[in-house]
CSV table of C-alpha atoms in Angstrom, one decimal:
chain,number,residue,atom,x,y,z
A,107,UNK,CA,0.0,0.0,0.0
A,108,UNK,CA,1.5,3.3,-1.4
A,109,UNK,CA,1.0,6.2,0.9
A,110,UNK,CA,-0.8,9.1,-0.9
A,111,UNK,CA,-1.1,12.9,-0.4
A,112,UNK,CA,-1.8,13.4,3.1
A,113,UNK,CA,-5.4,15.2,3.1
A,114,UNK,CA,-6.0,11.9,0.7
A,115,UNK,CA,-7.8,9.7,2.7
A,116,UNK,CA,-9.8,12.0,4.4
A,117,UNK,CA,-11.2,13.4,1.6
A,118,UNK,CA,-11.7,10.0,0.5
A,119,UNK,CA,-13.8,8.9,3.4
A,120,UNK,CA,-15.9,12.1,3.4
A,121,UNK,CA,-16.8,11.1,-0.2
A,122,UNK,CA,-17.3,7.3,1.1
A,123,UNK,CA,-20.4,8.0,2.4
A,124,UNK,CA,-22.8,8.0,-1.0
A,125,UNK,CA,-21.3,4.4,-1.9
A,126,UNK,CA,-19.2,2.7,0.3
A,127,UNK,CA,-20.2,-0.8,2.5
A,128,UNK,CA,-18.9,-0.2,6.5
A,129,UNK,CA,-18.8,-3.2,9.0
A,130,UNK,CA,-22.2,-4.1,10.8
A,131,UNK,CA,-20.2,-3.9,14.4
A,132,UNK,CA,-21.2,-1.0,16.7
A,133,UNK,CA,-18.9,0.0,19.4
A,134,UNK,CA,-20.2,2.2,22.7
A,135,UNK,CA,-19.7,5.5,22.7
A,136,UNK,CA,-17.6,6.9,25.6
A,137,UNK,CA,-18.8,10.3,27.6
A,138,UNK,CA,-18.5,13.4,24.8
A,139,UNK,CA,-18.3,16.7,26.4
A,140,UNK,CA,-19.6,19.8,24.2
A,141,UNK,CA,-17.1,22.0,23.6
A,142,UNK,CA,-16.1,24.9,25.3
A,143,UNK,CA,-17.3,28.5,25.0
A,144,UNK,CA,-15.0,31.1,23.4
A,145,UNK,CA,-13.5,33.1,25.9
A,146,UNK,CA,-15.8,35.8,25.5
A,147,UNK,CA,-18.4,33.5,26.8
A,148,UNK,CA,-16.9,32.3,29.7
A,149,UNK,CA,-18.0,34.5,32.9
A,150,UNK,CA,-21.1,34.0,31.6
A,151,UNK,CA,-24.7,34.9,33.7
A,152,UNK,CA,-23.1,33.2,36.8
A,153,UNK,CA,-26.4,34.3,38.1
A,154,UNK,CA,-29.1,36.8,36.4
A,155,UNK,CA,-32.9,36.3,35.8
A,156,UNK,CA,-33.8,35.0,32.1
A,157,UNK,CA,-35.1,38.9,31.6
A,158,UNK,CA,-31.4,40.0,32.1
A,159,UNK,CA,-30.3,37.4,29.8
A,160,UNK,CA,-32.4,38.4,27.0
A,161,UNK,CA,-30.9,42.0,27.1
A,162,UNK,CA,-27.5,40.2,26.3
A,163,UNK,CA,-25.1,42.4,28.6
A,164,UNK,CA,-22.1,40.5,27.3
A,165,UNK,CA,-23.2,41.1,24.2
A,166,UNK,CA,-22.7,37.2,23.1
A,167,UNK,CA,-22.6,36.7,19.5
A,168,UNK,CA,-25.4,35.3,18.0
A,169,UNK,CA,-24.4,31.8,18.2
A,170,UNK,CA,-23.9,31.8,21.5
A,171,UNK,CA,-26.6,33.7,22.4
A,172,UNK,CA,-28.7,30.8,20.2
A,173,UNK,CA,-26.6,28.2,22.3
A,174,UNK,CA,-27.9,30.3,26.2
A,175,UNK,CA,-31.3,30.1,24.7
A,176,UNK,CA,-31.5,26.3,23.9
A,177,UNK,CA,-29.8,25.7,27.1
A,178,UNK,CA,-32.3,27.6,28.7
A,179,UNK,CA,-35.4,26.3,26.8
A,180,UNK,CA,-34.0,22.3,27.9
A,181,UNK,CA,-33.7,23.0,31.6
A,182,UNK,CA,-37.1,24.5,31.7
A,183,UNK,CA,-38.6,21.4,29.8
A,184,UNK,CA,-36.9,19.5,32.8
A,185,UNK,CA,-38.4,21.6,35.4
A,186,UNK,CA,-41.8,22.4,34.1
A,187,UNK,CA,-42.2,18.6,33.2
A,188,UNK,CA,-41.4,17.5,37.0
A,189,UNK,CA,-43.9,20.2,38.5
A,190,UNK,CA,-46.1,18.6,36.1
A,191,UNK,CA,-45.2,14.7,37.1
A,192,UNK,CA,-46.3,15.9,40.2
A,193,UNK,CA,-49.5,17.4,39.6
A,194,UNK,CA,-48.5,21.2,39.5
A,195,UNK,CA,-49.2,22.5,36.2
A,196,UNK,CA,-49.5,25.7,37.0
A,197,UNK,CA,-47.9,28.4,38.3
A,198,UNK,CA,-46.0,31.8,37.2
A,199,UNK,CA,-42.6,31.5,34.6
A,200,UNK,CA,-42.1,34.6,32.9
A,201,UNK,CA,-38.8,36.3,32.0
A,202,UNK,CA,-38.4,38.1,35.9
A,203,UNK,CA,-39.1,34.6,37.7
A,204,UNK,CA,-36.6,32.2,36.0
A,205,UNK,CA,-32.8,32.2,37.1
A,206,UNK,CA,-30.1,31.5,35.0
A,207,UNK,CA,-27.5,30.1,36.4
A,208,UNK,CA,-24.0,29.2,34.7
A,209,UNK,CA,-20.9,30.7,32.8
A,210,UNK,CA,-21.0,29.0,29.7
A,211,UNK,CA,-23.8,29.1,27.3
A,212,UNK,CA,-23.8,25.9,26.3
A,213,UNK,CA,-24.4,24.6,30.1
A,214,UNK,CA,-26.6,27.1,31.4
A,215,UNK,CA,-29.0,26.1,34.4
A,216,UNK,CA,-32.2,27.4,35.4
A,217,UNK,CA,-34.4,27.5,38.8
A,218,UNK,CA,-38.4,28.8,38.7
A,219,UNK,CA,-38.7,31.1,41.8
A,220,UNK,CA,-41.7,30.9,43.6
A,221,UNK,CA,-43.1,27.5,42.7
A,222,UNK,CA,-46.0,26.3,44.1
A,223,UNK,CA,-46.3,23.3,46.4
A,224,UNK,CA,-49.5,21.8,44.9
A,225,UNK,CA,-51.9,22.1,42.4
A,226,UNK,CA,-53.5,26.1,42.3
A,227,UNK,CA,-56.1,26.6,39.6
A,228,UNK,CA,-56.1,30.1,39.7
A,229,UNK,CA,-52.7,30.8,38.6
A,230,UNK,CA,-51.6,30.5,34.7
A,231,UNK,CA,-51.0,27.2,33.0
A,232,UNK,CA,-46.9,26.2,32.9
A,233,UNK,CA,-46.8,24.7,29.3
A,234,UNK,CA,-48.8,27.7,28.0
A,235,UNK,CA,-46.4,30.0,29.6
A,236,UNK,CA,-43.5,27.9,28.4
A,237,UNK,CA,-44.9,28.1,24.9
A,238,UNK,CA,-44.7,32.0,24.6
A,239,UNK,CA,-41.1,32.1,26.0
A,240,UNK,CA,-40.3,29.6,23.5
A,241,UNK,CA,-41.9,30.8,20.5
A,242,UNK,CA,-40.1,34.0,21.4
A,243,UNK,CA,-36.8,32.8,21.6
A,244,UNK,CA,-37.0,30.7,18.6
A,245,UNK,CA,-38.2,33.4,16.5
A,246,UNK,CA,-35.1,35.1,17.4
A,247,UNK,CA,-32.8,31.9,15.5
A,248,UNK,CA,-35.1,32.1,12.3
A,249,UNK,CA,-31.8,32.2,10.3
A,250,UNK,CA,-30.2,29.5,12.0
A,251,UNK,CA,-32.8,26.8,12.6
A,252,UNK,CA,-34.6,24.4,10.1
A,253,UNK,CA,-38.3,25.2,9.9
A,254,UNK,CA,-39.4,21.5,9.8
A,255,UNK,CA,-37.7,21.5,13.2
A,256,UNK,CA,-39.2,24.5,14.6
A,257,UNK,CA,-42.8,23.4,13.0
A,258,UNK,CA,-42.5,20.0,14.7
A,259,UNK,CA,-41.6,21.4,18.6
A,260,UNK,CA,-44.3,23.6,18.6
A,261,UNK,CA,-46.8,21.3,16.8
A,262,UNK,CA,-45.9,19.0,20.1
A,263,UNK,CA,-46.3,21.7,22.6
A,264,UNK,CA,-49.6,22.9,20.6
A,265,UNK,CA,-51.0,19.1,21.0
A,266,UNK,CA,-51.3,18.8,24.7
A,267,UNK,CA,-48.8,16.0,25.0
A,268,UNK,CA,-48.2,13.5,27.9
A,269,UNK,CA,-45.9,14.5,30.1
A,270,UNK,CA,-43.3,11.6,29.1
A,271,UNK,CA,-43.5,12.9,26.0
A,272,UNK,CA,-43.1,16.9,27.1
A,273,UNK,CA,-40.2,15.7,29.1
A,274,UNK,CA,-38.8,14.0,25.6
A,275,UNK,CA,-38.8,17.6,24.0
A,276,UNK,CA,-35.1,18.2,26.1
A,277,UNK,CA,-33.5,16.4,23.3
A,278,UNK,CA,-35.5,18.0,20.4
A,279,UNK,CA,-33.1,18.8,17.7
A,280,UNK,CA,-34.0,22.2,17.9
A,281,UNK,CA,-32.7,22.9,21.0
A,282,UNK,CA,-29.3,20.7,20.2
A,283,UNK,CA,-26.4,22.0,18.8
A,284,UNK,CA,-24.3,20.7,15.6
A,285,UNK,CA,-22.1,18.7,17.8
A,286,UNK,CA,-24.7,17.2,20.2
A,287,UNK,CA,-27.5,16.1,17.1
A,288,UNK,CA,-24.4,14.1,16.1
A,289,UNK,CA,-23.7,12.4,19.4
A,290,UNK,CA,-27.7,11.7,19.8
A,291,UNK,CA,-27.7,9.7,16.6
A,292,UNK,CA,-24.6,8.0,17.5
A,293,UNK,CA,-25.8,6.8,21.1
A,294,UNK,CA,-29.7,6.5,19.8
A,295,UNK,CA,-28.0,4.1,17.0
A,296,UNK,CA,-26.4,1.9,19.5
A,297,UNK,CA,-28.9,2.0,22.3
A,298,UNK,CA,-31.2,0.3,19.4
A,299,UNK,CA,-28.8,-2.0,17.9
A,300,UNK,CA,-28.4,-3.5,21.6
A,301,UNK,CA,-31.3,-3.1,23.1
A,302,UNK,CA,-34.0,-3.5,20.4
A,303,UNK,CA,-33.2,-6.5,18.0
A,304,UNK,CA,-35.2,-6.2,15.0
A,305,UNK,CA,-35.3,-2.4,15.0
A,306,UNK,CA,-34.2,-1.9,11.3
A,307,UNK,CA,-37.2,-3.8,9.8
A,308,UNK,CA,-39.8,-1.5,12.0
A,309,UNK,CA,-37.7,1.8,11.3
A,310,UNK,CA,-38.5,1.1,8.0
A,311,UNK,CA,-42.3,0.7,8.0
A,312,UNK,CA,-42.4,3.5,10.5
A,313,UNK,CA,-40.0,6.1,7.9
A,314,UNK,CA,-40.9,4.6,4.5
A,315,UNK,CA,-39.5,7.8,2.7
A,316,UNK,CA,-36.5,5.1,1.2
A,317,UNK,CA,-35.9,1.6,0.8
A,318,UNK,CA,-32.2,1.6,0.9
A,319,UNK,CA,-30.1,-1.4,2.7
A,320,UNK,CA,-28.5,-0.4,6.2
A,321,UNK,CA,-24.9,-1.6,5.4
A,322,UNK,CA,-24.7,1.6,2.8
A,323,UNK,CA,-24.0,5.2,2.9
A,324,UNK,CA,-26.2,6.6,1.0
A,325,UNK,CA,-27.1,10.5,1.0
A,326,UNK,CA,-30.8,12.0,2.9
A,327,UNK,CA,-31.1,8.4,4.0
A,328,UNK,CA,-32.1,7.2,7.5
A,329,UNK,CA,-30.4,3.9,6.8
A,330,UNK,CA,-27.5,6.0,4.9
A,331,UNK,CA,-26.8,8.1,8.3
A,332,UNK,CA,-26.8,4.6,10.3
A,333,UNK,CA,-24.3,3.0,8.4
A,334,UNK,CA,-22.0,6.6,8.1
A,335,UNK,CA,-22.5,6.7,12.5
A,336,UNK,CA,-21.3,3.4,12.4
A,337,UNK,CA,-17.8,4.4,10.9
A,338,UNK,CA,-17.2,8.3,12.4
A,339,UNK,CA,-18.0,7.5,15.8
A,340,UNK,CA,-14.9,5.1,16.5
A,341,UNK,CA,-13.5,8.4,15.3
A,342,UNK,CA,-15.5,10.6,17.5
A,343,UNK,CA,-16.1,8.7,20.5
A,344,UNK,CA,-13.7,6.2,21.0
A,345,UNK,CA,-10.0,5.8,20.3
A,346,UNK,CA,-8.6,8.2,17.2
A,347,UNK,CA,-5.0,7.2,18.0
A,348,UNK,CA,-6.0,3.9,16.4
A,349,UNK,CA,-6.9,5.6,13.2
A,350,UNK,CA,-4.0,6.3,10.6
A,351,UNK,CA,-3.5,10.0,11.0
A,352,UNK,CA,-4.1,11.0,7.2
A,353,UNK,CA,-7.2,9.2,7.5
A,354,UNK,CA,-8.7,11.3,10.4
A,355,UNK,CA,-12.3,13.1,9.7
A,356,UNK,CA,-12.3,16.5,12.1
A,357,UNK,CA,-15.1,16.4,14.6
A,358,UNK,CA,-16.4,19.1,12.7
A,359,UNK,CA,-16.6,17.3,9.2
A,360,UNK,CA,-18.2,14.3,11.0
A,361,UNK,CA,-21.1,16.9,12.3
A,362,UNK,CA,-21.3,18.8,9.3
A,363,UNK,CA,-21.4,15.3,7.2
A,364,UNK,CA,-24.7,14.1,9.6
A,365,UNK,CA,-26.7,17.3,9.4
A,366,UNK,CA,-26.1,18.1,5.7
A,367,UNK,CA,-25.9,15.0,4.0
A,368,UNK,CA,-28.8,13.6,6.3
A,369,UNK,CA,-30.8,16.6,7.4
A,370,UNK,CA,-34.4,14.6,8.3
A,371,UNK,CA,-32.7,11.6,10.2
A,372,UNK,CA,-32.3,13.5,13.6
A,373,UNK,CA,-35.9,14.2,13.5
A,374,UNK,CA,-37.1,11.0,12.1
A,375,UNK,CA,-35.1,9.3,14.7
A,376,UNK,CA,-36.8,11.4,17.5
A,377,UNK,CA,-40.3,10.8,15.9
A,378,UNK,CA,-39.4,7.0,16.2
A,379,UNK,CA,-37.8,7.3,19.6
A,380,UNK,CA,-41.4,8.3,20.7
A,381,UNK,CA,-43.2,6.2,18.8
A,382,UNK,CA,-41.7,3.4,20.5
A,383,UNK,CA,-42.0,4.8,24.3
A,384,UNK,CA,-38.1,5.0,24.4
A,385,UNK,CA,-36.8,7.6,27.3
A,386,UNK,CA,-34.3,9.2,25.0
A,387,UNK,CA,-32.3,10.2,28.2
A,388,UNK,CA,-32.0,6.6,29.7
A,389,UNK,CA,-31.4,5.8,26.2
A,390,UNK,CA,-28.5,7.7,25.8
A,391,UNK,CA,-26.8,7.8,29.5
């Protein structure tokens, strides 16, 4: 084997994708951490109200403002969907009662102040609450988020779901960044190769949009962004020292590869996740 230009293989492998056959072997992915803020970023709300946040005072770019506010947005699913697990679905969450707590956007942490201890019909419903603030801070990332996804989060909170599936909405890919959709896929992947034998045939009644064999990567395929997971996450997750240098895919092409070449899996695979009852947080931890 003749060694070749060294930006050779990887280009290769990006191009792999539309036509090449990967082994059928999954491998567990270890612990990824997002990664860090810019340095701009990092003294970041240690402690404001979600009303100060909004007025930006460190003037965040807006990435990173996007990254606070789907930070934001998940805790609050978390929190709203426990009062609700517990019979208090209402109560007051408005910009000057939620606390942000944090200094970096993409691990921001919120507290409702003055929650109620038990069910109070005269104060305003939670989710309906939850649903402005959203819709407001979504609006805001118009630019920057896919509409299907947008469409299909509030289309959920419009529906009046359960409360397991309310609680599901943390890991919407509209509130996940580039880097995290990818790592979802990767872990939803294996979670369903282990623990649900069988899955391939029922993905593909459920998401009939192609007929295309798992073992290919094939472009805007569920099946095609199985198989690509399959080889980029020994790259991403596990042990790149393994991997011949030249042959290396950056974290970022791996992201950018899933969420171009594949844009409808994440959702797809979401929509299935619920179909099926699957806690995509037990799923993934």
């Amino acid at each position: 084997h003749k060694k070749g230009h060294p930006h050779r293989h990887r280009q290769l492998l990006l191009q792999q994708w539309q036509v090449h056959q990967w082994p059928s072997t999954v491998a567990s992915p270890s612990v990824a951490k997002t990664a860090a803020a810019p340095a701009s970023a990092q003294r970041l709300y240690v402690r404001c109200s979600f009303k100060e946040y909004l007025e930006n005072p460190y003037q965040l770019d807006g990435e990173q403002f996007k990254r606070g506010g789907q930070s934001i947005l998940r805790g609050l699913i978390g929190k709203v969907a426990r009062l609700g697990l517990k019979g208090i679905t209402e109560g007051r969450l408005t910009a000057g009662n939620i606390l942000v707590i944090g200094n970096k956007a993409e691990n921001l942490e919120v507290e409702i102040l003055d929650t109620p201890q038990k069910y109070n019909q005269a104060l305003p419903s939670y989710r309906e609450q939850f649903r402005k603030l959203a819709s407001e801070m979504v609006d805001a990332w118009e630019a920057t988020c896919l509409l299907a996804w947008s469409q299909h989060f509030f289309e959920m909170l419009d529906n009046c779901i359960p409360w397991f599936y309310f609680k599901q909405l943390e890991w919407h890919p509209l509130l996940l960044s580039s880097h995290e959709v990818a790592v979802v896929i990767f872990r939803l992947y294996t979670h369903l190769d282990v623990e649900k034998k069988g899955w391939k045939n029922n993905y593909k009644e459920l998401i009939t949009r192609e007929n295309v064999d798992f073992g290919k990567i094939i472009s805007r395929t569920g099946r095609g962004a199985f198989a690509f997971s399959k080889k980029s996450e020994i790259q991403l997750l596990q042990k790149p020292e393994e991997i011949p240098a030249d042959a290396l895919l950056t974290r970022e092409e791996i992201e950018n590869t899933l969420t171009q070449a594949f844009p409808e899996v994440p959702l797809e695979l979401f929509d299935y996740m619920l179909h099926k009852h699957i806690d995509i947080n037990a799923a993934i931890t």
